[in-house]
């Protein structure tokens, strides 16, 4: 029915295609109605879809996937503590990778340094992707940055918006946060055994959905676009982009294009910043990132430092 939109599909054709009775077709459609679909029916013409679920729907995501590596699967949960934690649990239980965990709501969503990520069931995206890369730990420094740049590229192309990246893992629009990424890995002596890339992205939440303390700092794609974003189509496109970006990373094909893609969205480059790492402050002008993902900062003496970790703030007037 999706492929025939907006045309009608006869009940007899559906029954023949599925090898079931027309009564069974009707029962299936009742189940779809419970998921948020709506249908028009005409006696001589059959059925057609008149409305789709606004929240994530596994069938809609699955049927719109254009990139599906061999063996890839995903699960959609109504509620979970954290998609990253669930992905880690499933890896530990032996689930074959790659796979993704999606959720409509998180009860303990988190970002860097264990900070809480507001994760209500309001049309936003909470997703984690699990891999078993078998690559050297030293290669992981650029992973989150590379994936973040790819997510921004998708947002720009899909929603016709202009996202920015704040090193190392925040997706911003004019200083307001729309998304964050969290990468977690289990490391053996000489290789990454398990890798989980988590993404929280504000897609369709309304300004009134935010707690008071987040109201001025958070923003959603739909608020910026001035219209709701097709969450299921966007999620299918995101899955494809993440999987392709991971394959390029695992094969080492990202090296030549990493810096160019990052610089396209870097919001710190050229600005006066302060970086805090383990209680130590470093001030200077951000110069972008180097080939291993370190933030380059030139201090007041003209010396350039490569910073591999830390919390960055932009100086007023910088």
Coordinates of C-alpha atoms in Angstrom, one line a residue:
X1 CA 0.0 0.0 0.0
X2 CA 2.9 2.3 0.7
X3 CA 4.4 1.7 -2.7
X4 CA 1.0 2.4 -4.4
X5 CA 0.2 5.6 -2.6
X6 CA -2.0 7.5 -3.3
X7 CA -3.6 4.9 -5.4
X8 CA -6.1 2.4 -4.1
X9 CA -5.4 -1.3 -3.5
X10 CA -8.2 -3.8 -3.6
X11 CA -8.9 -6.1 -0.6
X12 CA -8.8 -9.1 -3.0
X13 CA -5.4 -8.1 -4.3
X14 CA -4.1 -7.7 -0.7
X15 CA -5.5 -11.1 0.2
X16 CA -4.0 -12.8 -2.9
X17 CA -0.6 -11.2 -2.4
X18 CA -0.4 -12.3 1.3
X19 CA -2.1 -15.7 0.8
X20 CA -4.7 -15.0 3.4
X21 CA -8.4 -14.3 3.6
X22 CA -9.9 -10.9 3.2
X23 CA -11.1 -11.2 6.8
X24 CA -7.5 -11.7 7.9
X25 CA -6.5 -8.6 5.9
X26 CA -9.0 -6.6 7.8
X27 CA -7.7 -7.9 11.1
X28 CA -4.2 -6.9 10.1
X29 CA -5.4 -3.4 9.2
X30 CA -7.0 -3.2 12.6
X31 CA -3.7 -3.9 14.2
X32 CA -2.1 -1.2 12.1
X33 CA -4.7 1.2 13.2
X34 CA -3.7 0.6 16.8
X35 CA -0.2 1.5 15.8
X36 CA -1.3 4.9 14.5
X37 CA -2.1 4.2 10.8
X38 CA -5.4 5.3 9.3
X39 CA -7.1 4.0 6.1
X40 CA -9.7 5.0 3.7
X41 CA -12.0 2.3 2.3
X42 CA -14.3 2.4 -0.7
X43 CA -16.5 -0.6 -1.6
X44 CA -15.5 -0.6 -5.3
X45 CA -11.9 0.6 -5.0
X46 CA -10.5 -1.0 -1.9
X47 CA -8.1 0.6 0.6
X48 CA -5.5 3.3 0.8
X49 CA -3.4 4.8 3.6
X50 CA -4.7 8.2 4.8
X51 CA -2.4 8.7 7.9
X52 CA 0.8 7.4 9.3
X53 CA 2.1 7.2 12.9
X54 CA 3.9 10.3 14.1
X55 CA 6.1 8.3 16.5
X56 CA 8.6 5.7 15.5
X57 CA 7.2 2.6 13.9
X58 CA 9.3 -0.4 13.2
X59 CA 7.5 -1.4 10.0
X60 CA 7.8 2.1 8.5
X61 CA 11.5 2.4 9.3
X62 CA 12.2 -1.1 8.0
X63 CA 10.4 -0.7 4.6
X64 CA 12.2 2.6 4.0
X65 CA 15.7 1.4 4.6
X66 CA 17.8 1.8 1.5
X67 CA 21.0 0.6 3.0
X68 CA 21.0 -2.8 4.8
X69 CA 24.4 -4.5 5.3
X70 CA 24.2 -8.3 5.4
X71 CA 23.1 -9.4 8.9
X72 CA 22.0 -6.0 10.1
X73 CA 18.9 -5.9 12.4
X74 CA 17.3 -3.4 14.6
X75 CA 14.9 -3.4 17.5
X76 CA 12.4 -0.7 18.5
X77 CA 11.5 -0.4 22.1
X78 CA 8.6 1.6 23.6
X79 CA 10.8 2.5 26.6
X80 CA 14.3 1.6 27.8
X81 CA 16.7 3.0 30.4
X82 CA 19.3 3.9 27.8
X83 CA 19.7 2.6 24.2
X84 CA 23.4 2.6 24.8
X85 CA 23.1 0.4 27.9
X86 CA 20.6 -1.9 26.0
X87 CA 23.1 -2.3 23.1
X88 CA 25.9 -3.2 25.5
X89 CA 23.7 -5.8 27.2
X90 CA 22.7 -7.3 23.9
X91 CA 26.4 -7.4 22.7
X92 CA 27.3 -9.2 26.0
X93 CA 24.5 -11.7 25.4
X94 CA 26.0 -12.5 22.0
X95 CA 23.8 -10.7 19.6
X96 CA 25.3 -10.6 16.1
X97 CA 26.5 -7.1 15.1
X98 CA 25.9 -4.8 13.4
X99 CA 22.5 -3.9 15.0
X100 CA 20.7 -0.9 16.3
X101 CA 18.5 -0.2 19.3
X102 CA 15.8 2.5 18.9
X103 CA 13.5 3.7 21.6
X104 CA 10.5 6.1 21.8
X105 CA 11.5 7.0 25.3
X106 CA 14.5 6.7 27.6
X107 CA 14.2 6.7 31.4
X108 CA 17.9 7.2 32.0
X109 CA 19.2 8.7 28.8
X110 CA 22.7 10.2 29.2
X111 CA 25.5 12.0 27.5
X112 CA 29.1 12.7 28.2
X113 CA 30.3 12.7 31.8
X114 CA 27.0 10.9 32.8
X115 CA 24.9 14.0 32.2
X116 CA 21.1 13.3 31.9
X117 CA 19.6 13.5 28.4
X118 CA 16.0 14.6 28.4
X119 CA 14.3 11.7 26.6
X120 CA 10.6 11.8 26.6
X121 CA 8.3 10.2 24.0
X122 CA 7.7 13.4 22.1
X123 CA 8.8 12.5 18.6
X124 CA 12.5 12.6 19.1
X125 CA 15.1 10.0 18.2
X126 CA 17.1 7.9 20.6
X127 CA 19.3 5.4 18.9
X128 CA 22.4 3.3 19.5
X129 CA 24.4 1.3 16.9
X130 CA 26.5 -1.7 17.9
X131 CA 29.5 -2.9 16.1
X132 CA 32.4 -5.3 16.6
X133 CA 35.1 -3.5 14.6
X134 CA 38.3 -5.4 15.6
X135 CA 40.4 -2.2 14.9
X136 CA 43.3 -0.9 16.9
X137 CA 42.2 1.4 19.8
X138 CA 44.4 4.2 18.5
X139 CA 42.1 4.6 15.5
X140 CA 39.1 5.5 17.6
X141 CA 40.1 9.1 18.3
X142 CA 38.3 10.4 15.2
X143 CA 35.3 8.0 15.3
X144 CA 32.7 10.2 17.1
X145 CA 33.8 13.2 15.1
X146 CA 33.5 11.4 11.8
X147 CA 30.1 10.0 12.7
X148 CA 28.9 13.4 13.9
X149 CA 29.9 15.1 10.7
X150 CA 28.0 12.4 8.8
X151 CA 24.9 13.0 10.9
X152 CA 25.1 16.7 10.2
X153 CA 25.4 16.1 6.5
X154 CA 22.3 14.0 6.6
X155 CA 20.4 16.7 8.6
X156 CA 21.5 19.3 6.1
X157 CA 20.4 17.3 3.1
X158 CA 17.2 15.8 4.5
X159 CA 15.8 18.8 6.4
X160 CA 17.5 21.7 4.5
X161 CA 18.9 23.1 7.7
X162 CA 22.4 24.3 8.7
X163 CA 23.6 22.3 11.7
X164 CA 26.9 22.9 13.4
X165 CA 29.3 20.6 15.4
X166 CA 30.8 21.6 18.7
X167 CA 33.8 19.5 19.4
X168 CA 33.6 16.7 20.2
X169 CA 30.0 15.6 20.2
X170 CA 27.3 18.3 20.2
X171 CA 25.0 19.2 17.3
X172 CA 24.0 22.8 17.5
X173 CA 22.0 25.5 15.7
X174 CA 23.0 29.0 16.6
X175 CA 24.2 27.9 20.0
X176 CA 21.1 25.8 20.8
X177 CA 21.6 22.1 21.2
X178 CA 19.7 19.7 19.0
X179 CA 21.6 16.5 19.5
X180 CA 24.5 14.8 21.2
X181 CA 26.5 11.6 20.6
X182 CA 28.1 9.2 23.0
X183 CA 30.5 6.5 21.9
X184 CA 31.4 3.6 24.3
X185 CA 33.8 0.8 23.6
X186 CA 35.1 -2.4 25.2
X187 CA 38.8 -2.7 24.5
X188 CA 41.0 -5.8 24.5
X189 CA 44.7 -5.6 24.6
X190 CA 45.2 -4.8 20.9
X191 CA 41.8 -4.1 19.5
X192 CA 38.3 -2.7 20.0
X193 CA 36.0 -5.7 20.7
X194 CA 32.6 -4.0 21.1
X195 CA 31.7 -0.5 20.0
X196 CA 28.4 1.4 20.6
X197 CA 27.6 4.7 19.0
X198 CA 24.7 6.5 20.6
X199 CA 22.7 9.4 19.3
X200 CA 20.0 11.6 20.9
X201 CA 18.4 14.0 18.4
X202 CA 15.6 16.4 18.9
X203 CA 13.4 15.9 15.9
X204 CA 9.8 16.8 16.5
X205 CA 9.5 18.0 20.1
X206 CA 7.7 21.3 20.6
X207 CA 9.2 24.2 22.5
X208 CA 6.6 23.6 25.3
X209 CA 8.0 20.1 25.8
X210 CA 11.3 21.2 27.3
X211 CA 11.8 21.5 31.1
X212 CA 12.3 25.2 32.1
X213 CA 16.0 24.8 32.5
X214 CA 16.4 23.5 28.9
X215 CA 13.9 25.9 27.2
X216 CA 16.5 28.4 26.0
X217 CA 19.3 25.9 25.3
X218 CA 17.4 23.2 23.3
X219 CA 15.9 23.2 19.9
X220 CA 14.3 20.6 17.6
X221 CA 14.6 20.1 13.8
X222 CA 10.8 20.7 13.4
X223 CA 11.0 24.0 15.3
X224 CA 13.7 25.2 12.9
X225 CA 12.1 23.8 9.8
X226 CA 8.7 25.3 10.8
X227 CA 7.0 21.9 10.1
X228 CA 7.0 18.3 11.5
X229 CA 9.8 16.1 10.1
X230 CA 8.8 12.6 8.9
X231 CA 10.4 10.8 11.8
X232 CA 10.3 7.3 10.3
X233 CA 11.7 8.3 6.9
X234 CA 14.4 10.4 8.6
X235 CA 15.3 7.4 10.9
X236 CA 15.6 5.1 7.9
X237 CA 17.9 7.6 6.2
X238 CA 19.9 8.0 9.3
X239 CA 20.4 4.3 9.8
X240 CA 21.7 4.1 6.2
X241 CA 24.0 7.0 6.6
X242 CA 25.5 5.7 9.9
X243 CA 26.1 2.2 8.5
X244 CA 27.8 3.6 5.4
X245 CA 29.9 6.0 7.5
X246 CA 30.9 3.1 9.8
X247 CA 31.9 0.9 6.8
X248 CA 34.1 3.7 5.5
X249 CA 35.7 4.2 8.9
X250 CA 36.3 0.5 9.4
X251 CA 38.0 0.2 6.0
X252 CA 40.0 3.4 6.6
X253 CA 38.4 5.1 3.6
X254 CA 37.4 8.1 5.7
X255 CA 40.9 9.5 6.3
X256 CA 41.1 11.7 3.2
X257 CA 37.7 13.3 3.6
X258 CA 37.4 13.5 7.5
X259 CA 39.0 16.9 8.0
X260 CA 37.1 18.5 5.1
X261 CA 33.7 17.1 6.3
X262 CA 34.4 18.2 9.9
X263 CA 35.4 21.7 9.0
X264 CA 32.2 22.1 7.0
X265 CA 30.2 22.0 10.3
X266 CA 32.8 23.1 12.9
X267 CA 31.3 26.0 15.0
X268 CA 34.5 26.5 17.2
X269 CA 37.0 27.2 14.4
X270 CA 38.3 30.8 14.7
X271 CA 36.7 31.5 18.0
X272 CA 38.2 32.2 21.4
X273 CA 37.5 29.2 23.7
X274 CA 38.4 27.8 27.0
X275 CA 39.0 24.0 27.4
X276 CA 38.9 22.4 30.8
X277 CA 40.6 19.0 31.2
X278 CA 41.1 17.3 34.6
X279 CA 40.7 20.7 36.3
X280 CA 43.3 22.4 34.0
X281 CA 42.2 25.3 31.8
X282 CA 43.6 26.2 28.4
X283 CA 42.5 29.4 26.7
X284 CA 43.1 30.4 23.1
X285 CA 41.8 30.4 19.6
X286 CA 40.3 27.2 18.1
X287 CA 41.9 26.2 14.8
X288 CA 39.9 23.2 14.0
X289 CA 41.0 19.6 14.4
X290 CA 44.0 17.6 13.3
X291 CA 44.1 14.2 11.6
X292 CA 43.6 12.3 14.8
X293 CA 40.6 14.4 16.0
X294 CA 42.4 16.6 18.6
X295 CA 41.1 20.1 19.0
X296 CA 43.8 22.6 18.0
X297 CA 44.1 25.7 20.2
X298 CA 46.6 28.5 19.7
X299 CA 47.4 30.2 23.0
X300 CA 48.3 33.9 23.6
X301 CA 51.9 33.1 23.0
X302 CA 51.2 31.7 19.6
X303 CA 51.8 28.1 20.6
X304 CA 49.4 25.5 19.2
X305 CA 48.2 22.7 21.4
X306 CA 46.4 19.5 20.4
X307 CA 43.7 18.6 23.0
X308 CA 42.4 15.1 22.9
X309 CA 39.7 15.5 25.6
X310 CA 37.9 18.1 27.7
X311 CA 35.0 20.4 28.0
X312 CA 34.9 23.5 25.7
X313 CA 33.2 26.8 26.2
X314 CA 33.2 29.8 23.9
X315 CA 34.5 33.0 25.4
X316 CA 32.1 36.0 25.4
X317 CA 32.8 38.0 22.3
X318 CA 34.8 35.2 20.8

